[in-house]
Coordinates of C-alpha atoms in Angstrom, one line a residue:
M1 CA -77.2 353.4 -17.7
S2 CA -75.7 353.9 -21.0
L3 CA -77.7 354.2 -24.2
A4 CA -75.1 352.4 -26.3
A5 CA -75.6 349.0 -24.5
K6 CA -79.4 349.3 -25.2
L7 CA -79.1 349.9 -28.9
P8 CA -79.6 346.8 -31.1
Y9 CA -76.3 345.1 -31.8
D10 CA -76.7 345.7 -35.5
H11 CA -77.6 349.4 -35.2
A12 CA -75.4 351.8 -37.2
Y13 CA -74.2 353.5 -34.0
A14 CA -74.0 350.4 -31.7
G15 CA -70.2 350.4 -31.7
G16 CA -69.9 354.2 -30.8
F17 CA -71.1 357.7 -31.5
N18 CA -70.7 361.2 -29.9
G19 CA -72.8 361.4 -26.9
I20 CA -73.6 357.8 -26.5
G21 CA -70.2 356.4 -25.8
S22 CA -68.4 353.4 -27.4
Q23 CA -68.4 349.7 -26.7
P24 CA -67.3 346.3 -28.0
L25 CA -69.5 344.5 -30.5
P26 CA -70.1 340.7 -31.0
T27 CA -67.4 339.3 -33.5
D28 CA -67.6 335.5 -33.4
A29 CA -69.0 334.2 -36.7
D30 CA -71.1 331.5 -34.9
A31 CA -72.5 334.0 -32.4
L32 CA -73.5 336.5 -35.2
D33 CA -75.2 333.6 -37.2
Y34 CA -77.3 332.8 -34.1
L35 CA -77.9 336.5 -33.3
S36 CA -79.2 336.9 -36.9
R37 CA -81.6 334.1 -36.7
V38 CA -82.8 335.3 -33.3
K39 CA -83.4 338.7 -35.0
A40 CA -85.5 337.1 -37.8
A41 CA -87.7 335.4 -35.2
D42 CA -88.0 338.4 -32.8
G43 CA -88.4 341.1 -35.5
A44 CA -85.6 343.2 -34.2
G45 CA -82.0 342.6 -33.0
V46 CA -81.4 342.1 -29.3
E47 CA -79.5 344.8 -27.3
T48 CA -75.8 345.2 -27.8
G49 CA -75.3 344.0 -24.2
V50 CA -77.2 340.9 -24.6
A51 CA -75.4 340.3 -28.0
V52 CA -72.1 340.6 -26.3
A53 CA -73.2 338.2 -23.7
V54 CA -73.9 335.6 -26.4
D55 CA -70.7 336.4 -28.1
A56 CA -68.7 335.7 -24.9
F57 CA -70.5 332.5 -24.4
V58 CA -69.7 331.2 -27.8
A59 CA -66.0 332.2 -27.3
D60 CA -66.0 330.6 -23.9
S61 CA -67.5 327.3 -25.2
K62 CA -64.9 327.1 -27.9
A63 CA -62.0 327.8 -25.5
L64 CA -63.2 325.3 -23.0
G65 CA -63.8 322.7 -25.8
V66 CA -67.5 322.1 -25.5
W67 CA -68.7 324.0 -28.5
D68 CA -68.6 321.2 -31.0
S69 CA -70.4 318.7 -28.6
I70 CA -73.4 321.0 -28.3
R71 CA -76.0 319.9 -31.1
A72 CA -79.6 320.4 -30.2
S73 CA -79.7 323.5 -27.9
C74 CA -81.7 326.7 -27.1
V75 CA -80.7 329.6 -24.9
L76 CA -84.2 330.0 -23.4
A77 CA -83.4 333.6 -22.3
G78 CA -82.1 336.9 -23.7
A79 CA -84.2 337.0 -26.9
R80 CA -87.0 339.7 -27.1
T81 CA -89.7 337.0 -27.6
L82 CA -90.5 333.5 -27.1
A83 CA -90.1 332.9 -30.8
G84 CA -86.6 334.2 -30.6
A85 CA -85.8 332.0 -27.5
L86 CA -86.7 328.9 -29.4
V87 CA -84.2 329.5 -32.2
P88 CA -81.7 326.8 -32.0
L89 CA -78.2 327.9 -30.9
R90 CA -76.7 326.1 -33.8
D91 CA -78.7 324.9 -36.9
Y92 CA -75.7 323.1 -38.4
G93 CA -73.1 320.7 -36.8
P94 CA -69.3 321.0 -37.0
E95 CA -67.7 320.6 -40.4
L96 CA -67.2 317.0 -41.3
V97 CA -64.7 317.2 -44.1
D98 CA -61.2 318.7 -44.5
I99 CA -60.9 319.8 -48.1
N100 CA -57.1 319.9 -47.8
S101 CA -57.0 316.2 -46.8
L102 CA -60.0 314.8 -48.5
E103 CA -59.9 311.1 -48.5
S104 CA -59.1 309.4 -51.8
P105 CA -62.1 307.8 -53.5
S106 CA -62.6 304.4 -54.9
I107 CA -62.9 304.6 -58.7
N108 CA -65.2 302.2 -60.5
N109 CA -64.5 302.0 -64.2
L110 CA -67.8 301.0 -66.0
G111 CA -67.6 299.6 -69.5
G112 CA -63.7 299.6 -69.5
S113 CA -63.0 303.1 -69.0
A114 CA -60.3 304.6 -67.0
G115 CA -60.1 307.4 -64.4
Y116 CA -57.7 308.6 -61.7
W117 CA -57.7 311.1 -58.8
D118 CA -55.2 313.7 -58.1
A119 CA -55.3 314.5 -54.4
A120 CA -53.0 317.5 -54.6
S121 CA -55.4 319.4 -57.0
R122 CA -58.5 317.5 -55.8
T123 CA -59.3 316.7 -59.5
A124 CA -61.1 313.6 -60.7
Y125 CA -60.1 312.7 -64.3
S126 CA -61.8 310.4 -66.8
T127 CA -59.5 309.3 -69.9
A128 CA -62.4 307.5 -71.5
T129 CA -63.1 308.8 -75.1
G130 CA -66.5 308.2 -76.9
A131 CA -69.3 305.9 -75.6
A132 CA -67.1 303.0 -74.4
G133 CA -68.0 303.8 -70.8
Y134 CA -67.3 306.2 -68.0
P135 CA -65.8 306.1 -64.4
Y136 CA -67.5 307.1 -61.2
F137 CA -65.6 308.2 -58.1
V138 CA -66.8 307.3 -54.6
F139 CA -65.8 309.5 -51.7
P140 CA -66.4 308.1 -48.2
V141 CA -67.5 310.6 -45.7
S142 CA -68.2 310.5 -41.9
V143 CA -71.9 310.8 -41.9
V144 CA -74.7 308.7 -40.3
V145 CA -77.4 307.0 -42.4
G146 CA -80.7 308.7 -41.6
K147 CA -79.4 312.0 -40.6
T148 CA -80.0 315.1 -42.6
Y149 CA -77.0 317.1 -43.8
R150 CA -76.2 320.2 -45.6
F151 CA -74.1 319.4 -48.5
S152 CA -72.5 322.4 -50.3
G153 CA -69.5 323.6 -52.2
V154 CA -68.1 324.5 -55.6
L155 CA -66.8 322.5 -58.5
S156 CA -64.8 323.7 -61.6
G157 CA -64.6 322.2 -64.9
D158 CA -67.0 321.5 -67.8
F159 CA -70.1 320.4 -66.0
A160 CA -71.5 318.8 -69.1
D161 CA -68.9 316.2 -68.3
I162 CA -70.8 315.1 -65.3
N163 CA -73.5 312.8 -65.7
L164 CA -74.5 312.5 -62.0
F165 CA -73.4 314.1 -58.8
R166 CA -74.6 312.5 -55.7
F167 CA -74.7 312.6 -51.9
G168 CA -75.4 309.0 -50.9
N169 CA -77.8 308.0 -53.6
L170 CA -79.5 311.5 -53.9
N171 CA -78.8 313.6 -57.0
V172 CA -77.4 317.0 -56.5
T173 CA -78.0 319.8 -58.7
I174 CA -74.9 321.9 -59.9
A175 CA -75.6 325.5 -60.7
E176 CA -73.9 327.3 -63.8
D177 CA -71.2 328.7 -61.6
G178 CA -70.4 325.3 -60.2
S179 CA -71.9 325.7 -56.8
F180 CA -74.3 323.3 -55.1
D181 CA -76.1 323.5 -51.8
A182 CA -78.8 321.0 -50.6
S183 CA -80.0 319.6 -47.3
L184 CA -80.4 315.9 -47.7
V185 CA -81.1 312.8 -45.6
A186 CA -78.0 310.5 -45.9
N187 CA -78.7 306.9 -47.1
F188 CA -75.1 306.1 -47.8
A189 CA -71.9 307.4 -46.1
D190 CA -70.3 308.7 -49.3
F191 CA -70.6 311.1 -52.3
K192 CA -70.2 310.3 -55.9
I193 CA -69.1 311.9 -59.3
Y194 CA -70.3 310.1 -62.4
F195 CA -68.7 311.1 -65.7
E196 CA -70.7 311.4 -68.9
S197 CA -70.2 308.3 -71.2
S198 CA -70.2 310.2 -74.4
L199 CA -67.4 312.7 -73.6
G200 CA -63.7 312.5 -72.9
P201 CA -61.1 313.0 -71.8
Q202 CA -62.6 314.9 -68.9
A203 CA -61.5 316.6 -65.5
V204 CA -63.5 318.0 -62.5
T205 CA -62.1 319.6 -59.5
I206 CA -63.6 320.0 -56.1
D207 CA -62.7 323.7 -55.2
S208 CA -64.7 323.6 -52.0
L209 CA -66.8 321.2 -50.0
S210 CA -68.7 321.2 -46.8
I211 CA -70.9 318.6 -45.1
R212 CA -72.6 319.5 -41.9
E213 CA -75.4 317.9 -39.9
V214 CA -78.6 319.8 -39.9
I215 CA -79.9 320.6 -36.4
A216 CA -83.6 320.7 -36.2
A217 CA -85.3 323.6 -34.3
P218 CA -87.4 322.6 -31.3
T219 CA -91.2 322.3 -31.5
N220 CA -93.4 324.1 -29.2
V221 CA -95.9 321.2 -29.0
A222 CA -99.5 322.3 -29.7
D223 CA -98.2 325.9 -28.9
G224 CA -98.4 325.1 -25.3
F225 CA -96.0 327.7 -24.3
V226 CA -97.1 331.4 -24.7
E227 CA -95.5 334.8 -24.2
G228 CA -96.4 335.0 -20.6
D229 CA -94.5 331.8 -19.8
Y230 CA -91.2 333.5 -21.0
S231 CA -89.0 335.9 -19.2
R232 CA -85.9 337.4 -20.8
T233 CA -83.9 337.0 -17.6
A234 CA -85.2 333.9 -16.0
G235 CA -86.1 331.8 -19.0
L236 CA -89.1 329.7 -19.8
T237 CA -91.4 328.3 -17.2
G238 CA -93.3 325.0 -17.6
D239 CA -96.9 324.9 -16.7
G240 CA -97.2 321.2 -16.0
T241 CA -98.8 320.4 -19.4
S242 CA -96.5 322.0 -22.0
Y243 CA -93.2 320.8 -23.4
L244 CA -90.7 321.2 -26.1
D245 CA -89.8 318.5 -28.6
S246 CA -86.1 319.0 -29.1
G247 CA -86.0 317.3 -32.5
R248 CA -83.0 315.3 -31.4
A249 CA -83.4 311.6 -31.5
G250 CA -82.2 309.5 -28.7
D251 CA -79.8 307.6 -31.0
A252 CA -78.7 310.7 -33.0
D253 CA -75.5 310.6 -30.9
P254 CA -73.4 307.5 -30.2
Q255 CA -74.4 305.2 -27.3
N256 CA -71.0 305.9 -25.5
D257 CA -70.5 309.5 -26.7
A258 CA -73.5 311.5 -25.6
H259 CA -74.7 314.3 -23.2
F260 CA -77.9 316.1 -22.0
S261 CA -78.2 319.2 -19.8
V262 CA -80.4 322.0 -18.6
F263 CA -79.7 325.1 -16.6
C264 CA -82.6 325.7 -14.1
T265 CA -83.2 329.1 -12.7
V266 CA -86.3 328.2 -10.6
L267 CA -86.8 324.7 -9.2
P268 CA -89.9 322.6 -10.0
T269 CA -92.6 322.2 -7.3
S270 CA -92.4 318.4 -7.2
A271 CA -89.3 316.2 -6.9
S272 CA -90.8 313.8 -9.4
M273 CA -91.0 316.2 -12.1
N274 CA -88.6 315.7 -15.1
Y275 CA -86.4 318.4 -16.7
I276 CA -85.5 316.6 -19.8
G277 CA -85.6 312.9 -21.0
R278 CA -86.4 310.1 -23.2
L279 CA -87.3 306.6 -22.2
V280 CA -87.3 303.4 -24.3
L281 CA -88.9 300.2 -23.1
G282 CA -88.7 296.7 -24.5
G283 CA -85.6 294.6 -24.7
A284 CA -82.6 296.6 -23.5
S285 CA -83.8 299.8 -21.9
A286 CA -82.0 303.2 -22.5
Y287 CA -82.8 305.9 -19.9
S288 CA -81.8 309.5 -20.6
Q289 CA -83.6 311.7 -18.3
T290 CA -83.1 313.5 -14.9
T291 CA -85.9 314.0 -12.2
A292 CA -85.9 316.9 -9.9
D293 CA -84.6 315.1 -6.8
L294 CA -81.7 313.4 -8.8
Q295 CA -82.2 310.3 -6.8
S296 CA -83.3 308.3 -9.8
F297 CA -83.0 308.1 -13.6
T298 CA -80.3 310.6 -13.7
T299 CA -78.6 308.5 -16.4
I300 CA -77.6 308.4 -19.9
N301 CA -77.9 305.2 -22.0
D302 CA -78.3 303.2 -18.8
N303 CA -80.9 301.2 -17.1
T304 CA -82.0 303.1 -14.0
T305 CA -78.9 303.6 -12.1
A306 CA -79.8 305.9 -9.1
S307 CA -78.0 309.0 -8.4
T308 CA -76.4 309.8 -4.9
L309 CA -75.9 313.6 -5.7
A310 CA -78.1 316.0 -3.5
A311 CA -81.1 317.7 -5.1
P312 CA -80.1 320.6 -7.4
S313 CA -80.2 324.2 -6.5
A314 CA -81.5 327.0 -8.4
N315 CA -79.2 328.7 -11.0
S316 CA -77.4 325.5 -11.7
L317 CA -76.6 323.1 -14.6
I318 CA -78.2 319.6 -14.2
G319 CA -77.2 316.9 -16.7
A320 CA -75.2 313.8 -17.6
S321 CA -72.4 312.9 -20.0
R322 CA -71.0 309.4 -21.1
D323 CA -67.9 309.0 -22.9
S324 CA -67.3 305.3 -22.2
S325 CA -69.4 302.0 -21.9
S326 CA -68.5 301.7 -18.2
N327 CA -69.5 304.9 -16.6
F328 CA -71.1 308.2 -17.0
V329 CA -70.8 311.7 -15.2
H330 CA -73.6 313.8 -13.9
I331 CA -73.7 317.1 -12.3
S332 CA -75.9 319.2 -10.1
G333 CA -74.8 322.8 -9.5
D334 CA -71.1 322.5 -8.2
A335 CA -71.5 318.8 -7.4
T336 CA -70.4 316.1 -9.8
E337 CA -70.3 312.4 -9.6
V338 CA -68.7 309.6 -11.8
K339 CA -71.2 306.8 -11.8
A340 CA -70.2 303.2 -12.6
S341 CA -72.8 301.8 -14.9
T342 CA -72.8 299.7 -18.1
S343 CA -74.4 301.5 -21.0
Q344 CA -77.4 300.0 -22.7
S345 CA -78.1 299.8 -26.4
Q346 CA -80.5 302.3 -27.7
T347 CA -83.6 300.5 -28.7
G348 CA -85.4 303.2 -30.5
A349 CA -85.0 306.8 -31.8
N350 CA -87.7 308.8 -29.9
N351 CA -86.8 312.3 -29.4
F352 CA -85.6 314.0 -26.2
H353 CA -88.3 316.2 -24.7
V354 CA -87.7 319.2 -22.5
F355 CA -90.0 320.0 -19.5
R356 CA -90.9 316.2 -19.5
R357 CA -89.7 312.9 -20.5
N358 CA -90.6 311.4 -23.9
Y359 CA -92.7 308.5 -22.2
A360 CA -96.5 308.9 -22.8
A361 CA -97.4 306.5 -20.0
S362 CA -95.7 308.7 -17.4
P363 CA -94.3 311.8 -18.8
Q364 CA -93.6 313.7 -15.6
Y365 CA -94.2 317.2 -16.9
S366 CA -92.2 320.0 -15.0
D367 CA -93.1 323.5 -13.9
A368 CA -89.4 324.5 -13.4
T369 CA -88.0 327.6 -15.1
L370 CA -85.3 326.7 -17.7
A371 CA -82.8 329.1 -19.4
F372 CA -80.8 326.7 -21.4
Y373 CA -80.7 323.0 -22.5
S374 CA -78.4 321.1 -24.7
I375 CA -78.1 317.7 -26.2
G376 CA -75.1 316.2 -28.1
T377 CA -72.0 314.3 -27.7
S378 CA -69.9 313.8 -24.7
L379 CA -68.3 316.9 -23.0
S380 CA -67.0 318.2 -19.7
L381 CA -70.1 319.1 -17.7
A382 CA -67.9 321.3 -15.5
D383 CA -66.8 323.3 -18.4
L384 CA -70.3 323.7 -19.8
D385 CA -71.6 324.7 -16.5
T386 CA -69.0 327.5 -16.3
A387 CA -69.8 328.6 -19.9
V388 CA -73.7 328.6 -19.3
T389 CA -73.6 330.1 -15.9
N390 CA -71.5 333.1 -17.1
L391 CA -73.8 333.4 -20.1
I392 CA -77.0 333.7 -17.9
N393 CA -75.4 336.1 -15.6
R394 CA -74.1 338.3 -18.4
L395 CA -77.6 338.2 -19.9
K396 CA -79.1 339.3 -16.6
F397 CA -76.5 341.9 -16.2
A398 CA -77.2 343.4 -19.7
L399 CA -81.0 343.4 -19.0
L400 CA -81.3 344.3 -15.3
V401 CA -78.3 346.7 -15.1
G402 CA -78.7 347.9 -18.7
E403 CA -74.9 347.9 -19.3
N404 CA -72.5 345.9 -21.6
P405 CA -71.0 343.1 -19.7
S406 CA -67.9 343.0 -22.0
G407 CA -64.4 342.9 -20.0
L408 CA -66.1 342.5 -16.6
D409 CA -64.9 339.7 -14.2
P410 CA -67.6 336.9 -14.0
D411 CA -67.7 337.0 -10.1
T412 CA -68.2 340.8 -10.3
I413 CA -71.1 340.2 -12.7
D414 CA -72.5 337.6 -10.4
Y415 CA -72.4 339.7 -7.3
I416 CA -74.1 342.7 -9.0
V417 CA -76.8 340.4 -10.6
R418 CA -77.5 339.0 -7.2
G419 CA -77.9 342.5 -5.8
Y420 CA -80.3 343.5 -8.5
E421 CA -82.4 340.4 -8.0
A422 CA -82.5 341.1 -4.3
G423 CA -84.0 344.5 -5.1
G424 CA -81.0 346.6 -5.1
S425 CA -79.2 348.6 -7.9
L426 CA -76.1 350.6 -8.8
E427 CA -77.9 354.1 -8.9

């Protein structure tokens, strides 16, 4: 076993030093962001081998086209502590604006003033002079009212010219250097620049702009899970009374563009136990849940359409994805099925719960062991399965074997890991 793979990924000698060898380090920006937040929760960075496993997973997810669809998600394995395991994989969603093709605003000229927008330079102009009036510019953006967004960027110009700068109807503070950075709940799908009425002519340029959905961290409800429930290689084990509130509302993703999944390493003891879910009753019903036998309620935004897949096996992805109003796909290990079913409107915004369904009258708590969950927009469950299966095997390899999994074939890693789990070793 090499010492290098066991050094924290951010150690000065993690990449290599005489006597301890050399090895690849994580490089993906999103992986490094996640690893830094896990470090803050754990109190120390994970081993380089673990960090490389995470880095490979993020790269795989992007290459397979599933990364942007993952919103609320935790890797419930790999981290040094339970606190680290509950750090969200992503705390911000994908970028929602392209600064190079920012949509032209509507211009409202109050008091008879005039204004215009130059798209090439991303500059808003007011030609008003004196107190006759001022224009305000309204930029439409692809946000959902009620969601929280991180709104940030940099403006240039004379900021005394700006009477108000708003995201929706919420005022945003601009620093002396022109920067702004705020997490705000959207109440209108736009942002606005209001020019000062007593000045002119004026111009303000949008040098940079970012709008990204804020992804909430899960809640360990009533601190039900404790360190003894957590294994760095297997994941988090339910005790039949504890659960995680994902923080992801059931209507946070569109009715016909949504998924949920878990990666189960140890099956529950009862077929009626629920891995993940929400349930809304009254009027149209929206079921998004999966029970252990997969014979009922393995649906997404549907009204109890039963599954015909076999019961899942350990070390497999289980979940559902809908990208149309007429059918959804669900997966259990290597088996997938396209199920014809008409989607139901989402009558309520109750959050997804993990290790049970969010239905107080019948929560169906689970004692399964889960190493991963994700909730978000529709995606290829088969591709997500590939990425997550390889992630869990690489984490196990890094922790059980004590080596860096970089560059090794996934089938080789799987074979070696199964040998270690059966009591063998490479020594």
